[in-house]
mmCIF file of C-alpha atoms in Angstrom:
data_model
loop_
_atom_site.group_PDB
_atom_site.id
_atom_site.type_symbol
_atom_site.label_atom_id
_atom_site.label_comp_id
_atom_site.label_asym_id
_atom_site.label_seq_id
_atom_site.Cartn_x
_atom_site.Cartn_y
_atom_site.Cartn_z
ATOM 1 C CA MET R 1253 56.180 72.886 38.476
ATOM 2 C CA PRO R 1254 58.483 71.324 41.118
ATOM 3 C CA ILE R 1255 60.109 68.053 40.166
ATOM 4 C CA ASP R 1256 59.223 65.036 42.286
ATOM 5 C CA THR R 1257 62.613 63.976 43.642
ATOM 6 C CA GLN R 1258 61.200 60.562 44.558
ATOM 7 C CA LEU R 1259 61.493 59.340 40.963
ATOM 8 C CA ILE R 1260 64.750 57.987 39.584
ATOM 9 C CA HIS R 1261 65.321 59.061 35.998
ATOM 10 C CA SER R 1262 66.533 56.492 33.487
ATOM 11 C CA THR R 1263 70.110 57.219 32.483
ATOM 12 C CA GLN R 1264 69.423 56.014 28.928
ATOM 13 C CA PHE R 1265 65.835 57.028 28.317
ATOM 14 C CA TRP R 1266 65.310 60.399 29.975
ATOM 15 C CA LEU R 1267 65.192 62.335 26.731
ATOM 16 C CA SER R 1268 64.910 66.081 26.192
ATOM 17 C CA GLN R 1269 62.599 65.459 23.243
ATOM 18 C CA GLY R 1270 60.369 63.215 25.343
ATOM 19 C CA ASP R 1271 56.767 64.310 25.813
ATOM 20 C CA ILE R 1272 55.402 61.550 28.068
ATOM 21 C CA VAL R 1273 56.700 59.957 31.255
ATOM 22 C CA LEU R 1274 56.360 56.246 32.008
ATOM 23 C CA LYS R 1275 56.571 55.465 35.717
ATOM 24 C CA LEU R 1276 57.152 51.951 37.038
ATOM 25 C CA GLN R 1277 58.054 50.189 40.275
ATOM 26 C CA ASP R 1278 56.835 53.330 42.118
ATOM 27 C CA LYS R 1279 60.174 55.105 41.742
ATOM 28 C CA HIS R 1280 61.658 54.734 38.250
ATOM 29 C CA ALA R 1281 60.768 56.846 35.227
ATOM 30 C CA PHE R 1282 61.391 57.043 31.489
ATOM 31 C CA LYS R 1283 60.778 60.212 29.496
ATOM 32 C CA ILE R 1284 60.250 59.316 25.858
ATOM 33 C CA PRO R 1285 58.493 60.530 22.685
ATOM 34 C CA ARG R 1286 54.889 59.326 22.575
ATOM 35 C CA LEU R 1287 55.517 58.274 18.988
ATOM 36 C CA TRP R 1288 57.419 55.282 20.332
ATOM 37 C CA ILE R 1289 54.371 53.841 22.069
ATOM 38 C CA ILE R 1290 51.744 54.812 19.498
ATOM 39 C CA ASP R 1291 51.238 51.159 18.470
ATOM 40 C CA SER R 1292 50.150 50.150 21.977
ATOM 41 C CA ARG R 1293 46.386 50.536 22.329
ATOM 42 C CA ILE R 1294 46.695 49.887 26.068
ATOM 43 C CA ILE R 1295 49.188 52.680 26.725
ATOM 44 C CA ARG R 1296 47.399 55.060 24.330
ATOM 45 C CA HIS R 1297 44.178 54.518 26.273
ATOM 46 C CA ALA R 1298 45.960 55.110 29.603
ATOM 47 C CA LEU R 1299 47.545 58.272 28.196
ATOM 48 C CA GLU R 1300 44.162 59.573 27.008
ATOM 49 C CA GLU R 1301 42.739 59.066 30.503
ATOM 50 C CA VAL R 1302 45.667 60.951 32.055
ATOM 51 C CA GLU R 1303 45.301 63.843 29.615
ATOM 52 C CA GLU R 1304 41.566 64.094 30.370
ATOM 53 C CA LYS R 1305 42.398 64.380 34.084
ATOM 54 C CA ILE R 1306 44.972 67.085 33.327
ATOM 55 C CA LEU R 1307 42.292 69.129 31.539
ATOM 56 C CA ILE R 1308 40.108 68.890 34.633
ATOM 57 C CA SER R 1309 42.914 69.536 37.131
ATOM 58 C CA PRO R 1310 45.922 71.135 35.345
ATOM 59 C CA ARG R 1311 48.020 71.397 38.524
ATOM 60 C CA SER R 1312 47.629 67.800 39.648
ATOM 61 C CA ARG R 1313 50.999 66.175 40.322
ATOM 62 C CA SER R 1314 49.478 62.697 40.219
ATOM 63 C CA THR R 1315 49.001 62.934 36.446
ATOM 64 C CA GLN R 1316 52.042 64.998 35.418
ATOM 65 C CA TYR R 1317 55.794 64.952 35.854
ATOM 66 C CA ASP R 1318 58.409 67.342 34.487
ATOM 67 C CA GLY R 1319 55.725 69.047 32.395
ATOM 68 C CA CYS R 1320 54.597 65.812 30.729
ATOM 69 C CA PRO R 1321 51.604 63.506 31.220
ATOM 70 C CA LYS R 1322 52.622 60.598 33.426
ATOM 71 C CA VAL R 1323 51.464 57.014 32.790
ATOM 72 C CA THR R 1324 51.996 54.569 35.652
ATOM 73 C CA LEU R 1325 52.782 50.975 34.657
ATOM 74 C CA THR R 1326 52.394 48.053 37.038
ATOM 75 C CA HIS R 1327 53.977 44.609 37.446
ATOM 76 C CA ASP R 1328 56.788 45.295 34.942
ATOM 77 C CA THR R 1329 60.531 45.281 35.550
ATOM 78 C CA LEU R 1330 62.915 48.094 34.789
ATOM 79 C CA GLN R 1331 65.169 45.817 32.725
ATOM 80 C CA ASP R 1332 62.297 44.502 30.570
ATOM 81 C CA TRP R 1333 61.179 48.024 29.738
ATOM 82 C CA ASN R 1334 64.721 49.232 29.109
ATOM 83 C CA ASP R 1335 65.314 46.410 26.609
ATOM 84 C CA THR R 1336 61.972 47.075 24.921
ATOM 85 C CA LEU R 1337 62.653 50.801 24.635
ATOM 86 C CA CYS R 1338 65.982 49.980 23.004
ATOM 87 C CA LEU R 1339 64.056 48.125 20.303
ATOM 88 C CA LEU R 1340 61.289 50.739 20.064
ATOM 89 C CA SER R 1341 63.886 53.458 19.518
ATOM 90 C CA ASP R 1342 66.007 51.408 17.111
ATOM 91 C CA PRO R 1343 64.418 48.650 14.981
ATOM 92 C CA HIS R 1344 67.922 47.261 14.340
ATOM 93 C CA PHE R 1345 68.805 47.076 18.030
ATOM 94 C CA PHE R 1346 69.046 43.266 18.100
ATOM 95 C CA ASN R 1347 71.527 43.247 15.216
ATOM 96 C CA HIS R 1348 73.617 46.008 16.756
ATOM 97 C CA HIS R 1349 73.589 44.457 20.222
ATOM 98 C CA LEU R 1350 74.115 40.790 19.358
ATOM 99 C CA GLY R 1351 75.967 40.900 16.058
ATOM 100 C CA ALA R 1352 75.691 38.393 13.232
ATOM 101 C CA ASN R 1353 76.118 35.266 15.385
ATOM 102 C CA PRO R 1354 73.538 35.355 18.213
ATOM 103 C CA TRP R 1355 74.004 31.646 18.973
ATOM 104 C CA LYS R 1356 77.440 32.436 20.427
ATOM 105 C CA ASP R 1357 75.794 33.767 23.594
ATOM 106 C CA ILE R 1358 72.445 32.007 23.995
ATOM 107 C CA ALA R 1359 71.981 33.152 27.594
ATOM 108 C CA LYS R 1360 72.278 36.794 26.536
ATOM 109 C CA VAL R 1361 69.845 36.289 23.660
ATOM 110 C CA PHE R 1362 67.295 34.572 25.871
ATOM 111 C CA ARG R 1363 67.446 37.216 28.614
ATOM 112 C CA LEU R 1364 67.059 40.022 26.106
ATOM 113 C CA VAL R 1365 64.288 38.372 24.114
ATOM 114 C CA SER R 1366 62.361 37.305 27.226
ATOM 115 C CA GLY R 1367 62.035 40.870 28.466
ATOM 116 C CA VAL R 1368 60.993 42.258 25.103
ATOM 117 C CA LEU R 1369 58.447 39.463 24.662
ATOM 118 C CA ARG R 1370 56.893 40.095 28.069
ATOM 119 C CA ILE R 1371 56.422 43.814 27.414
ATOM 120 C CA SER R 1372 55.478 43.572 23.730
ATOM 121 C CA THR R 1373 52.902 40.854 24.416
ATOM 122 C CA LYS R 1374 51.354 42.629 27.402
ATOM 123 C CA TYR R 1375 51.072 46.032 25.706
ATOM 124 C CA GLY R 1376 50.468 44.947 22.131
ATOM 125 C CA PHE R 1377 53.686 46.014 20.423
ATOM 126 C CA ARG R 1378 53.201 43.586 17.541
ATOM 127 C CA SER R 1379 56.271 44.493 15.485
ATOM 128 C CA GLN R 1380 58.573 44.182 18.489
ATOM 129 C CA ARG R 1381 57.029 40.853 19.512
ATOM 130 C CA LYS R 1382 57.512 39.581 15.970
ATOM 131 C CA ALA R 1383 61.153 40.739 15.952
ATOM 132 C CA ALA R 1384 61.850 39.037 19.302
ATOM 133 C CA ILE R 1385 60.304 35.750 18.137
ATOM 134 C CA ALA R 1386 62.309 35.954 14.907
ATOM 135 C CA LEU R 1387 65.525 36.364 16.905
ATOM 136 C CA LEU R 1388 64.684 33.416 19.147
ATOM 137 C CA SER R 1389 64.034 31.380 15.991
ATOM 138 C CA LEU R 1390 67.704 31.833 15.083
ATOM 139 C CA VAL R 1391 68.824 29.883 18.150
ATOM 140 C CA ILE R 1392 65.932 27.474 18.851
ATOM 141 C CA PRO R 1393 64.956 24.999 16.103
ATOM 142 C CA THR R 1394 61.470 25.484 14.672
ATOM 143 C CA GLY R 1395 61.947 25.161 10.934
ATOM 144 C CA THR R 1396 62.740 22.278 8.620
ATOM 145 C CA TYR R 1397 64.650 19.161 9.581
ATOM 146 C CA THR R 1398 67.775 20.445 7.806
ATOM 147 C CA GLU R 1399 67.602 23.789 9.622
ATOM 148 C CA MET R 1400 67.219 21.949 12.925
ATOM 149 C CA LEU R 1401 70.393 19.927 12.289
ATOM 150 C CA THR R 1402 72.316 23.108 11.522
ATOM 151 C CA MET R 1403 71.126 24.768 14.726
ATOM 152 C CA ASN R 1404 71.916 21.721 16.847
ATOM 153 C CA SER R 1405 75.463 21.724 15.527
ATOM 154 C CA ARG R 1406 75.815 25.430 16.347
ATOM 155 C CA ASN R 1407 74.324 25.287 19.817
ATOM 156 C CA PRO R 1408 76.355 23.045 22.118
ATOM 157 C CA TYR R 1409 75.338 25.529 24.841
ATOM 158 C CA PHE R 1410 72.016 23.742 25.212
ATOM 159 C CA ARG R 1411 73.746 20.457 25.916
ATOM 160 C CA THR R 1412 75.421 21.846 29.013
ATOM 161 C CA ASN R 1413 72.687 24.241 30.158
ATOM 162 C CA PRO R 1414 69.521 22.224 30.774
ATOM 163 C CA SER R 1415 67.815 25.212 32.397
ATOM 164 C CA ILE R 1416 67.193 26.790 28.982
ATOM 165 C CA PRO R 1417 64.458 24.297 27.884
ATOM 166 C CA HIS R 1418 62.687 24.856 31.235
ATOM 167 C CA GLU R 1419 62.778 28.610 30.719
ATOM 168 C CA VAL R 1420 61.587 28.268 27.123
ATOM 169 C CA ILE R 1421 58.534 26.249 28.191
ATOM 170 C CA TYR R 1422 57.690 28.700 30.976
ATOM 171 C CA LEU R 1423 58.011 31.658 28.597
ATOM 172 C CA CYS R 1424 55.908 29.956 25.910
ATOM 173 C CA ARG R 1425 53.115 29.177 28.375
ATOM 174 C CA GLU R 1426 53.206 32.658 29.878
ATOM 175 C CA LEU R 1427 53.157 34.513 26.559
ATOM 176 C CA HIS R 1428 51.223 32.146 24.265
ATOM 177 C CA ILE R 1429 54.104 31.264 21.966
ATOM 178 C CA GLY R 1430 53.757 27.833 20.422
ATOM 179 C CA LYS R 1431 56.507 26.949 18.023
ATOM 180 C CA PHE R 1432 59.378 26.652 20.516
ATOM 181 C CA LEU R 1433 57.553 24.110 22.694
ATOM 182 C CA PRO R 1434 58.288 20.902 20.698
ATOM 183 C CA TRP R 1435 62.055 21.433 20.834
ATOM 184 C CA ALA R 1436 62.009 22.268 24.553
ATOM 185 C CA LEU R 1437 59.789 19.289 25.444
ATOM 186 C CA TYR R 1438 61.985 16.973 23.372
ATOM 187 C CA GLU R 1439 65.144 18.240 25.056
ATOM 188 C CA LEU R 1440 63.669 17.581 28.501
ATOM 189 C CA SER R 1441 62.488 14.117 27.413
ATOM 190 C CA ARG R 1442 66.163 13.226 27.103
ATOM 191 C CA SER R 1443 66.443 13.434 30.893
ATOM 192 C CA PRO R 1444 66.071 10.346 33.123
ATOM 193 C CA ILE R 1445 62.470 9.520 34.031
ATOM 194 C CA SER R 1446 63.160 10.220 37.707
ATOM 195 C CA ALA R 1447 64.369 13.721 36.818
ATOM 196 C CA ILE R 1448 61.318 14.449 34.633
ATOM 197 C CA ALA R 1449 58.975 13.489 37.469
ATOM 198 C CA GLY R 1450 60.790 16.020 39.645
ATOM 199 C CA TYR R 1451 60.391 18.965 37.274
ATOM 200 C CA HIS R 1452 57.958 20.723 39.618
ATOM 201 C CA ASN R 1453 58.521 24.084 37.926
ATOM 202 C CA LEU R 1454 56.555 22.656 34.978
ATOM 203 C CA ASN R 1455 52.820 22.062 35.157
ATOM 204 C CA GLY R 1456 51.487 18.512 35.367
ATOM 205 C CA ASN R 1457 50.296 18.501 31.752
ATOM 206 C CA ASP R 1458 53.760 19.333 30.450
ATOM 207 C CA ARG R 1459 55.404 16.661 32.606
ATOM 208 C CA ALA R 1460 52.864 14.116 31.370
ATOM 209 C CA ALA R 1461 53.452 15.192 27.750
ATOM 210 C CA ILE R 1462 57.220 14.806 28.189
ATOM 211 C CA LEU R 1463 56.881 11.290 29.619
ATOM 212 C CA ALA R 1464 54.364 10.153 26.979
ATOM 213 C CA GLY R 1465 56.401 11.694 24.179
ATOM 214 C CA ARG R 1466 59.552 10.068 25.504
ATOM 215 C CA ASP R 1467 58.017 6.614 25.047
ATOM 216 C CA VAL R 1468 57.015 7.390 21.459
ATOM 217 C CA VAL R 1469 60.475 8.737 20.612
ATOM 218 C CA LEU R 1470 62.186 5.674 22.090
ATOM 219 C CA GLN R 1471 59.987 3.396 20.006
ATOM 220 C CA MET R 1472 60.748 5.375 16.844
ATOM 221 C CA GLN R 1473 64.467 5.215 17.618
ATOM 222 C CA ARG R 1474 64.307 1.469 18.039
ATOM 223 C CA ASP R 1475 61.974 0.596 15.144
ATOM 224 C CA GLN R 1476 62.845 3.234 12.553
ATOM 225 C CA ILE R 1477 65.755 5.595 13.145
ATOM 226 C CA TYR R 1478 68.393 3.170 14.425
ATOM 227 C CA ARG R 1479 66.928 -0.006 12.978
ATOM 228 C CA ALA R 1480 70.256 -0.748 11.253
ATOM 229 C CA PHE R 1481 71.828 -1.350 14.658
ATOM 230 C CA THR R 1482 69.248 -3.769 16.023
ATOM 231 C CA SER R 1483 68.525 -7.421 15.451
ATOM 232 C CA ALA R 1484 65.799 -6.422 12.963
ATOM 233 C CA ALA R 1485 68.336 -4.818 10.620
ATOM 234 C CA GLN R 1486 68.179 -5.659 6.928
ATOM 235 C CA PRO R 1487 71.415 -5.402 4.941
ATOM 236 C CA SER R 1488 71.698 -3.281 1.827
ATOM 237 C CA SER R 1489 70.966 -5.034 -1.472
ATOM 238 C CA ARG R 1490 74.525 -4.014 -2.414
ATOM 239 C CA CYS R 1491 76.067 -5.471 0.768
ATOM 240 C CA SER R 1492 79.645 -6.509 0.057
ATOM 241 C CA SER R 1493 79.908 -9.069 2.833
ATOM 242 C CA GLY R 1494 76.878 -11.165 2.081
ATOM 243 C CA GLY R 1495 74.773 -9.834 4.962
ATOM 244 C CA CYS R 1496 76.229 -7.228 7.299
ATOM 245 C CA ARG R 1497 75.077 -7.468 10.896
ATOM 246 C CA MET R 1498 76.642 -6.405 14.109
ATOM 247 C CA ASN R 1499 77.366 -9.359 16.313
ATOM 248 C CA LYS R 1500 74.810 -10.309 18.944
ATOM 249 C CA ARG R 1501 76.738 -8.727 21.775
ATOM 250 C CA ASN R 1502 76.914 -5.352 20.013
ATOM 251 C CA ILE R 1503 73.198 -5.490 19.192
ATOM 252 C CA GLN R 1504 72.362 -6.154 22.837
ATOM 253 C CA GLU R 1505 74.669 -3.362 23.994
ATOM 254 C CA PHE R 1506 73.067 -0.870 21.612
ATOM 255 C CA GLY R 1507 69.572 -1.908 22.691
ATOM 256 C CA GLU R 1508 70.504 -1.412 26.341
ATOM 257 C CA MET R 1509 72.023 1.956 25.503
ATOM 258 C CA LEU R 1510 68.797 3.137 23.853
ATOM 259 C CA LYS R 1511 66.807 1.936 26.837
ATOM 260 C CA ASN R 1512 69.033 3.570 29.439
ATOM 261 C CA VAL R 1513 70.091 6.776 27.728
ATOM 262 C CA GLY R 1514 66.676 7.805 26.431
ATOM 263 C CA PRO R 1515 66.021 9.978 23.359
ATOM 264 C CA LEU R 1516 69.234 10.853 21.571
ATOM 265 C CA VAL R 1517 70.419 14.182 20.227
ATOM 266 C CA LEU R 1518 69.254 14.706 16.636
ATOM 267 C CA VAL R 1519 72.463 14.897 14.611
ATOM 268 C CA ASP R 1520 73.615 14.725 11.034
ATOM 269 C CA SER R 1521 74.057 11.030 10.204
ATOM 270 C CA GLU R 1522 76.763 11.733 7.611
ATOM 271 C CA SER R 1523 79.411 11.638 10.329
ATOM 272 C CA LEU R 1524 78.368 8.126 11.373
ATOM 273 C CA GLU R 1525 81.005 5.398 11.384
ATOM 274 C CA ASP R 1526 80.699 1.731 12.277
ATOM 275 C CA PRO R 1527 83.354 -0.984 11.787
ATOM 276 C CA HIS R 1528 80.715 -3.736 11.704
ATOM 277 C CA LEU R 1529 79.051 -2.483 8.500
ATOM 278 C CA CYS R 1530 80.337 -2.454 4.939
ATOM 279 C CA SER R 1531 80.160 0.830 3.041
ATOM 280 C CA ALA R 1532 76.859 -0.032 1.340
ATOM 281 C CA CYS R 1533 75.166 -1.023 4.599
ATOM 282 C CA LEU R 1534 76.614 2.041 6.331
ATOM 283 C CA ASP R 1535 75.161 4.279 3.610
ATOM 284 C CA LYS R 1536 71.807 2.565 4.096
ATOM 285 C CA ALA R 1537 72.028 3.092 7.855
ATOM 286 C CA LYS R 1538 72.741 6.804 7.323
ATOM 287 C CA ARG R 1539 69.690 7.119 5.066
ATOM 288 C CA ASP R 1540 67.523 5.278 7.600
ATOM 289 C CA ILE R 1541 68.673 7.596 10.386
ATOM 290 C CA ARG R 1542 68.147 10.697 8.270
ATOM 291 C CA ASP R 1543 64.685 9.634 7.072
ATOM 292 C CA GLY R 1544 63.645 8.462 10.545
ATOM 293 C CA GLN R 1545 64.841 11.642 12.229
ATOM 294 C CA ARG R 1546 62.996 13.718 9.629
ATOM 295 C CA ARG R 1547 59.748 11.848 10.345
ATOM 296 C CA LEU R 1548 60.348 12.336 14.058
ATOM 297 C CA TRP R 1549 61.000 16.057 13.672
ATOM 298 C CA GLU R 1550 57.953 16.613 11.469
ATOM 299 C CA ALA R 1551 55.745 14.771 13.969
ATOM 300 C CA LEU R 1552 57.383 16.268 17.065
ATOM 301 C CA PRO R 1553 54.498 18.605 18.030
ATOM 302 C CA SER R 1554 51.898 15.808 17.936
ATOM 303 C CA ILE R 1555 54.255 13.385 19.705
ATOM 304 C CA PHE R 1556 54.375 15.807 22.636
ATOM 305 C CA GLY R 1557 50.683 16.683 22.526
ATOM 306 C CA GLN R 1558 51.025 20.109 20.889
ATOM 307 C CA GLY R 1559 49.093 19.573 17.654
ATOM 308 C CA SER R 1560 51.006 20.343 14.464
ATOM 309 C CA TRP R 1561 53.724 22.784 13.433
ATOM 310 C CA HIS R 1562 51.057 24.686 11.486
ATOM 311 C CA THR R 1563 48.852 25.008 14.570
ATOM 312 C CA LEU R 1564 51.756 26.304 16.653
ATOM 313 C CA TYR R 1565 52.727 28.870 14.040
ATOM 314 C CA GLN R 1566 49.098 30.034 13.906
ATOM 315 C CA MET R 1567 49.141 30.504 17.699
ATOM 316 C CA ASP R 1568 51.986 32.987 17.342
ATOM 317 C CA SER R 1569 50.267 34.960 14.566
ATOM 318 C CA ASN R 1570 46.996 35.273 16.479
ATOM 319 C CA ILE R 1571 48.454 37.465 19.267
#
């Protein structure tokens, strides 16, 4: 049968052992083993329909290409499918492609994972979706408070690339992924209020959740997490100076800083230093920060209107 010269063969996935052709964007084609897509009920059903048409009209070029049944896919990108086929053909593709330290190139991880998630969610490749979410979990905090601190220390990229939280929220809404939302909403709550109101790429509910959550976080910072640095501070029972307090000016300056800066980065309090506190009061302040940040992290989903961590994890497992 003559080959349709209109189609552009994939340089990576036009395989001699392939027995089906996937056509997308009207002109690109992959030739792969059908075993790779056997887990997708959607593609299996489309393939069955094509093969039924071939039985009725064996010479039809609309259903065959290069001697194989041809399945036409719509609204997908070439790059998304190429990345997904890499994972379908090699379950260890992420490890081979990104190495042991994926957080060293967060942009690369996010681009790769986004494409695989779009295809695996749409076509029901459950194992590949699970693998992509697991990889994203290595660079976006979703676990315990301690794990979150470790990730924040590894990922300065997020501090200088505010577009990532926007993209995370968009991806989560598009593909029904819950557990990355609290971190992304918290990161955006650290922006000035005027900037949050201008985030028109987010829906109104998310902007409202960010603003409401921001107020709750600021109150927790003032009343719980950084209480040691406010006028309500109580010295340690082992205070060596008879009642450590920062002077009034420093207290006012810190209060203004909290008000103006907004929610602070969640960091390990062990590195904290303050010349106005004795060692006992400083240790107490570190414990207060650690305990307050843990409470904040554990309540983060509800603070930003997303239920609980358990609910968000269940959302991921139900797809």
